[in-house]
XYZ file of C-alpha atoms in Angstrom:
419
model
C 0.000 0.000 0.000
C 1.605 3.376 -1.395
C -1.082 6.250 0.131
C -2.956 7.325 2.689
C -5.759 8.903 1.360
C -5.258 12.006 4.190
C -1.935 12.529 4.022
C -2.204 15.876 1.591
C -4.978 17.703 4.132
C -2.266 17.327 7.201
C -0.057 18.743 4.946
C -1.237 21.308 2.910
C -3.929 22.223 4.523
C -1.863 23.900 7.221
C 0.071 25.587 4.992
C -2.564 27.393 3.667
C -3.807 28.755 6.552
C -0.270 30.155 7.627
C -0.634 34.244 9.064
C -0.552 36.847 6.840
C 0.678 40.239 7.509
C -0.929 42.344 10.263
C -3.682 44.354 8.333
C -3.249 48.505 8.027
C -5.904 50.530 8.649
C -4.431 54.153 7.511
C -6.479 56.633 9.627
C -4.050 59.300 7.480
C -7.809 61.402 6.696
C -8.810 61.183 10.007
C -7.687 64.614 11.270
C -7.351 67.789 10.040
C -3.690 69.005 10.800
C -1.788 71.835 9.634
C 1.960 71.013 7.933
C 3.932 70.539 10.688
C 7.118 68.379 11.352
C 4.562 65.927 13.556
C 2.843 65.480 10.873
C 5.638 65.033 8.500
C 6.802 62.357 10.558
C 3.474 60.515 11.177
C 3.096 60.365 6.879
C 6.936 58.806 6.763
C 6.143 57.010 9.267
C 2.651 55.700 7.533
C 4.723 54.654 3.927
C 7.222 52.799 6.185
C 4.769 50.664 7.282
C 3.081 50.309 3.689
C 7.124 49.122 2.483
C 6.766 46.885 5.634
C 4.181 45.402 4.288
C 5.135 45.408 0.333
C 8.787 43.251 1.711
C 6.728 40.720 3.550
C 6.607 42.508 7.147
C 8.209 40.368 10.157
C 9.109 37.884 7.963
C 11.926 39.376 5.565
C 14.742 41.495 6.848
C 13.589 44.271 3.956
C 10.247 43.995 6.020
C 11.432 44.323 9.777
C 13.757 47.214 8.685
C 10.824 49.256 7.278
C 8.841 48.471 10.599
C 11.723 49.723 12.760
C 12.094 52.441 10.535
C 8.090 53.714 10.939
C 8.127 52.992 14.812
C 11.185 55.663 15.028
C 9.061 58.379 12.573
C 5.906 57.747 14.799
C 7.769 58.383 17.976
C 9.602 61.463 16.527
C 5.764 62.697 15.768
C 4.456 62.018 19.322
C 7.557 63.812 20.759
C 6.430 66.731 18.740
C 3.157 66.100 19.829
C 1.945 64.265 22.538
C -2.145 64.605 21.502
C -1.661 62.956 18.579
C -3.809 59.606 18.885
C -3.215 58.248 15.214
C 0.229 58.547 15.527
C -0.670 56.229 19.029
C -2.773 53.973 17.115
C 0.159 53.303 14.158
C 2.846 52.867 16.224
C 0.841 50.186 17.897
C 0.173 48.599 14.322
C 4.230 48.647 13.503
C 4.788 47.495 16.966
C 2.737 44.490 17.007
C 3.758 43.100 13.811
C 7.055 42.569 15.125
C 4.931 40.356 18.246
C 3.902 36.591 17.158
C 2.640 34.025 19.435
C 5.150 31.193 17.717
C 8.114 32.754 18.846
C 7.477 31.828 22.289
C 8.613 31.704 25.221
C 9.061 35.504 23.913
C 12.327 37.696 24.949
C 12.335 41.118 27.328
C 12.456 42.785 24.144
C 9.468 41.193 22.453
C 7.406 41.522 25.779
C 7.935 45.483 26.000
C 7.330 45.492 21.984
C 3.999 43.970 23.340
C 3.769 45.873 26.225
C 4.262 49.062 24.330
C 1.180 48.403 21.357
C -0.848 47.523 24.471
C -0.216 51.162 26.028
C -0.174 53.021 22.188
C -3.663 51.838 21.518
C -5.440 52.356 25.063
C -3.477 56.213 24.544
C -5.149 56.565 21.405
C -8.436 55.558 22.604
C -8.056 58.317 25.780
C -6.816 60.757 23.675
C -9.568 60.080 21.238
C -13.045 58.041 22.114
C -14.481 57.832 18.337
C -11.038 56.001 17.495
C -12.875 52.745 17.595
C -10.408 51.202 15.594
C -7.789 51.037 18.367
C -10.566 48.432 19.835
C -9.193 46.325 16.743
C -6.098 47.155 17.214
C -5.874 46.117 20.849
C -7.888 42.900 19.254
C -4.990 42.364 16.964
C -1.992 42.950 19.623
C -3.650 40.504 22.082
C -4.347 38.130 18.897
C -0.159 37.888 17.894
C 0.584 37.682 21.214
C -1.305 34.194 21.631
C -4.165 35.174 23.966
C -6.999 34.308 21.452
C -10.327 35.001 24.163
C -8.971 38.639 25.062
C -8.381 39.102 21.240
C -11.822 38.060 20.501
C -13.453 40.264 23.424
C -11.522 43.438 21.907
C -12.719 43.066 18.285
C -16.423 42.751 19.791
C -15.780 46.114 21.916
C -15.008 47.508 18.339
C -17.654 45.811 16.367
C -20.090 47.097 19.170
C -19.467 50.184 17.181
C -19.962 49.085 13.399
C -21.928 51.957 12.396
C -19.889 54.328 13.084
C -16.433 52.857 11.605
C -18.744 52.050 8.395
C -19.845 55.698 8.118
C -16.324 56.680 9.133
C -13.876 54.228 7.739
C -15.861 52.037 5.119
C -16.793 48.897 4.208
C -12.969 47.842 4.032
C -12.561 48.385 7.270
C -15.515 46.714 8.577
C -14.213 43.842 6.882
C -10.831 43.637 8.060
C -12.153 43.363 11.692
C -14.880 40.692 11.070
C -11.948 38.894 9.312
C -9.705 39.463 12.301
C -12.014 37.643 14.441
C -12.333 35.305 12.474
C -9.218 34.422 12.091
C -8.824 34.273 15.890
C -11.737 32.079 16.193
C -10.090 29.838 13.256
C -6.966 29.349 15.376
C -8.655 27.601 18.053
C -11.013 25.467 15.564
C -14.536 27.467 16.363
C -17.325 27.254 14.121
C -18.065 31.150 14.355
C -15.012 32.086 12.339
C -16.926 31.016 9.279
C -19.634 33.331 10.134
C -17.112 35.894 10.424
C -15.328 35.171 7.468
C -18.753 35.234 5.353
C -19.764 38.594 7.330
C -16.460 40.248 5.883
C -17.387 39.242 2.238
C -20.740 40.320 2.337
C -18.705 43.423 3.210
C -15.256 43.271 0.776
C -16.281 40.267 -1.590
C -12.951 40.370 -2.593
C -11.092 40.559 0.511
C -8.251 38.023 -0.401
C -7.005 37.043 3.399
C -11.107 36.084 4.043
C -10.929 34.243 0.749
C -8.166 32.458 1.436
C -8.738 31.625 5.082
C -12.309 30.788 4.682
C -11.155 27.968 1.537
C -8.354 26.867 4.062
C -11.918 25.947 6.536
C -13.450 24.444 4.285
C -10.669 22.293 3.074
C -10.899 20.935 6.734
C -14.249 20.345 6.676
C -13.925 18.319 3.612
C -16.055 20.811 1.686
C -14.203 20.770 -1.667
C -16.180 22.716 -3.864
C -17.062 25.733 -1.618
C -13.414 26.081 -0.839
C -12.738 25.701 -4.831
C -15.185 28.660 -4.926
C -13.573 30.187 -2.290
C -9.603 29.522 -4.019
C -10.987 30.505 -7.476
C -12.136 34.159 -6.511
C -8.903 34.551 -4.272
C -6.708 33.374 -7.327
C -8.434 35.990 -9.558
C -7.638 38.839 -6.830
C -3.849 37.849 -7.240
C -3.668 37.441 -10.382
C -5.354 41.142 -11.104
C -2.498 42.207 -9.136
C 1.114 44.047 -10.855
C 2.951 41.387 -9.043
C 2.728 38.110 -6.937
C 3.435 38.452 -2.772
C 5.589 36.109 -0.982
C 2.341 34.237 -0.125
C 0.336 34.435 -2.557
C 1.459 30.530 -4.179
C -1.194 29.416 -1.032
C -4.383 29.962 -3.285
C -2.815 27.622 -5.893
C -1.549 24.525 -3.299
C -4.490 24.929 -1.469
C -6.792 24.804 -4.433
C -4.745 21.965 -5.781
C -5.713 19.967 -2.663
C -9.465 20.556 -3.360
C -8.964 19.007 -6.630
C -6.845 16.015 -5.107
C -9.528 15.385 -3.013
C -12.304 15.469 -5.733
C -10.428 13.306 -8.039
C -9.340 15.966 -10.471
C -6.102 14.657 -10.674
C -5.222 17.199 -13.790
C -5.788 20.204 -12.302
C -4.082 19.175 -9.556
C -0.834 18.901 -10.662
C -1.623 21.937 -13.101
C -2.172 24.055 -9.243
C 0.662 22.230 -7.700
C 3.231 23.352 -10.479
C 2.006 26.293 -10.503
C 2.727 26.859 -7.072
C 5.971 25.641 -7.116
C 6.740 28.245 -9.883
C 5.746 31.167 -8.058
C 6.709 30.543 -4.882
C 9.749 32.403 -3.482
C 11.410 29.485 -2.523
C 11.282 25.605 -1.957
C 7.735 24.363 -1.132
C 8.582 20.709 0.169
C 4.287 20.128 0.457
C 3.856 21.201 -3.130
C 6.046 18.446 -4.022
C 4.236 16.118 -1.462
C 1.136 16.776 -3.747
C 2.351 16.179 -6.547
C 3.584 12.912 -5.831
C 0.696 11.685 -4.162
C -0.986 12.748 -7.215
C 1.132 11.214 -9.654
C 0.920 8.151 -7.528
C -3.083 8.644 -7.759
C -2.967 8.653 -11.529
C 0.045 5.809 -11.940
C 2.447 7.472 -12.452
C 4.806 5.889 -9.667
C 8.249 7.158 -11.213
C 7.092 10.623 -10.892
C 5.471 10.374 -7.732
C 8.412 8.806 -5.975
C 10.086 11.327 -7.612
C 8.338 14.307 -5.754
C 8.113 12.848 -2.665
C 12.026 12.255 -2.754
C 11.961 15.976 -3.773
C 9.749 16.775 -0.721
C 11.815 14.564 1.728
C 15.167 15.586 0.749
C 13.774 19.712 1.225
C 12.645 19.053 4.612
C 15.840 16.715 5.684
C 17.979 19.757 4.623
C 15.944 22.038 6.478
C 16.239 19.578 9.694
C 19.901 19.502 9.144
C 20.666 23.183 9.043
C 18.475 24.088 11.669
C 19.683 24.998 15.023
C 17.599 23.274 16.807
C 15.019 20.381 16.668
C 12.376 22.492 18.278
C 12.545 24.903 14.870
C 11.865 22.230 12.296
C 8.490 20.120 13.603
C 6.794 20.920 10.497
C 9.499 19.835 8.521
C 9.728 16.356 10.438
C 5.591 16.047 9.899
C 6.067 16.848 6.243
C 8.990 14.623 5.697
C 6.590 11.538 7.843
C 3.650 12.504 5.308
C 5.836 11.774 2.196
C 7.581 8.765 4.091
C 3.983 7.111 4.443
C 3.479 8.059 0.642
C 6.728 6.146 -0.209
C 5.316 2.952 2.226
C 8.508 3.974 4.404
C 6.179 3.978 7.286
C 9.078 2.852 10.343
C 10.725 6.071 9.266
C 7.394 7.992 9.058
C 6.408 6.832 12.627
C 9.939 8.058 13.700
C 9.372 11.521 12.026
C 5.917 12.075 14.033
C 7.470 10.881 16.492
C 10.037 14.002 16.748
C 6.675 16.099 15.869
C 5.349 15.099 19.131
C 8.300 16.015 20.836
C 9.425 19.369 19.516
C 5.721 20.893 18.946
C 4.736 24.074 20.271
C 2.158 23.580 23.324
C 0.087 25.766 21.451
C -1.208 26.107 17.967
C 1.116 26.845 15.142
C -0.284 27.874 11.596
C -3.713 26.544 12.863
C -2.744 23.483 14.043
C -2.049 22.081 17.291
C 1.031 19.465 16.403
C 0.873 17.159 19.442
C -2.714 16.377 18.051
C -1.089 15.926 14.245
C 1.739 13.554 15.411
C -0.362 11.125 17.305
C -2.864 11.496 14.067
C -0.566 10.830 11.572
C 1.211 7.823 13.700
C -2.462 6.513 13.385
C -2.491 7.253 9.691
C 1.498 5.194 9.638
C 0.014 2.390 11.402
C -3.266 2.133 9.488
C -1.081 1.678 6.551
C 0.990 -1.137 7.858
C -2.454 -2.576 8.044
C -2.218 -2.880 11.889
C -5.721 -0.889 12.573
C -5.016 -1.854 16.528
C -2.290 0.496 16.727
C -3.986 2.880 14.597
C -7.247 2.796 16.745
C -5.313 3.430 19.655
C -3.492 6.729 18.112
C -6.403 8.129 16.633
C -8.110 7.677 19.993
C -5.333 10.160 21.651
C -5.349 12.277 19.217
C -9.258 12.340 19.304
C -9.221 12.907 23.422
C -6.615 15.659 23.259
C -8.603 17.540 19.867
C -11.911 17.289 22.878
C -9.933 18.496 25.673
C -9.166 21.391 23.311
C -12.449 21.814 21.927
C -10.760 21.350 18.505
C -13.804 21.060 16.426
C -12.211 20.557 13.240
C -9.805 18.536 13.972
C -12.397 16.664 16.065
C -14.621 16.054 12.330
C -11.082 14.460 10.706
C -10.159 12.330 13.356
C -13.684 10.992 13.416
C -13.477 10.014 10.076
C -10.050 8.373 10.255
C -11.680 5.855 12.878
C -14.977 5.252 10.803
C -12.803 4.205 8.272
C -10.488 1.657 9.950
């Protein structure tokens, strides 16, 4: 036996639901302000943080420069003058970005970063109660910082005031903060965050984080098409833009999933390559769906072809890494394509180290204790030894209930119904 039919949605489907960028609201028309050097500062300060965001934010040196860079212009424009609650409100935004909940257990200088966007956005809302967008902001800062419930209670303080940031803001902006709670709700697997996600269509239907986040859902759920519907607008979005982001290849692999799942075997490949040909750099699950796929179609050369691809990727990345604790998704991705190749000692093995180096807390919307004792289930179910595969999916299934992980909760399910 070569495949599991799961293997891709461990995979892939984390990938594309990986963070994007910390959204900008530019409140730049929100006061009227002589020409002054505060103001000066504040507008270098705002196209800093639109660079930030241009070179990939926190994530690409070019990116974390540009952030440091608009911090220092918003400071210089609150030393100049101290009323000046937008300038609060962005240095909070620049701030925060620099803040993510997978870095922990953080450093001094990451807890003051935090500390700081905290105190910049409850400023801006005493220097200025109609700034209801500092609500979101706060939503945001507690959201990166891994404290999901607060982050969800701040977003509702803001949304308690919808009317006025639609009459004052716009639809855009309404979105961005349905799809901010959503996304928070999506981290810890909870049904509302499609409600949310939907909500922020109604309001941007093509808001490309909602369309992409909301397909990633569905993908979970095992609802193909709607997330095909979902990957097909979001793919028209990028492709209307002048150039292709560092993320943008996740609307292709995702959508290449769907059709892996659906039987589509063409287009999958056709999505797959044409992820791997945009990306910025190696994408080891890419190649893990394409060589399940190949291996779906008989194609075996080819598909043990790509998932040597994949495995040698992710062994690299394990070798030059400093330490195990940086590379679990590698060692889950390298077990997936291990159980593709029938390799499934050395799969076991790989979850194995997934079990052992994952966060304690979710990581790209998945909790990887719950994966590794999944996919040793999915390892042993291929071996044809269902005992030992009952037994793993049973852990998995009591931790995904002790976390309320609904989603995961719906796939694990399935794996035992089908033992």
């Amino acid at each position: 036996m070569k495949k599991q039919s799961t293997v891709l949605r461990t995979a892939i489907g984390i990938v594309g639901v990986l963070l994007i960028a910390f959204l900008v609201w530019s409140m730049v028309d929100t006061l009227a302000r002589d020409s002054s050097d505060a103001e000066a500062h504040f507008n270098t300060g705002l196209a800093h943080l639109e660079t930030a965001y241009e070179k990939g934010g926190a994530y690409a040196p070019e990116g974390i420069a540009a952030l440091q860079d608009a911090i220092s212009e918003f400071t210089q424009a609150i030393e100049l003058d101290h009323d000046y609650a937008v300038a609060y409100y962005d240095r909070g935004l620049a701030a925060i970005e620099l803040v993510h909940f997978y870095y922990r257990p953080f450093s001094q200088e990451t807890e003051e970063l935090f500390s700081g966007a905290v105190d910049d956005f409850e400023t801006a809302i005493d220097l200025d109660s109609t700034l209801y967008l500092a609500y979101a902001g706060l939503g945001n800062a507690y959201d990166r910082y891994g404290e999901f419930e607060d982050a969800v209670d701040w977003y509702d303080k803001a949304l308690d005031h919808e009317t006025e940031i639609l009459e004052h803001w716009g639809e855009e902006a309404l979105a961005n903060i349905f799809y901010s709670r959503g996304r928070a709700y999506q981290r810890v697997e909870d049904y509302r965050a499609i409600d949310d996600y939907e909500t922020a269509l109604e309001w941007s239907p093509n808001h490309d984080y909602t369309l992409s986040h909301l397909a990633a859902v569905y993908v979970v759920l095992g609802e193909y098409e709607d997330a095909i519907d979902m990957y097909n607008q979001s793919v028209a979005v990028k492709e209307s833009k002048p150039a292709l982001g560092m993320w943008d290849y996740h609307s292709w692999e995702g959508r290449g999933l769907c059709y892996y799942y659906m039987g589509e075997y063409d287009e999958a490949i056709q999505d797959f390559e044409e992820a791997l040909d945009i990306a910025y750099w190696p994408l080891p699950d890419a190649y893990l769906g394409l060589g399940m796929t190949y291996l779906k179609v008989g194609d075996e050369a080819k598909g043990d072809e790509n998932l040597d691809t994949a495995i040698a990727l992710c062994t690299q990345t394990i070798e030059d890494a400093q330490a195990p604790g940086e590379v679990f998704a590698e060692y889950n991705t390298r077990g997936l394509a291990y159980v593709g190749l029938g390799q499934y000692d050395a799969a076991i093995l790989d979850f194995q180290k997934v079990i052992e180096f994952g966060p304690p807390f979710v990581y790209g919307h998945v909790y990887y204790e719950v994966e590794g004792h999944k996919n040793i289930g999915i390892a042993y179910s291929g071996m044809g030894d269902n005992d030992q595969a009952e037994q793993y999916y049973q852990e998995a299934l009591s931790m995904a209930e002790a976390r309320e992980l609904n989603f995961s909760k719906i796939e694990i399910e399935e794996l035992l119904s089908g033992l």
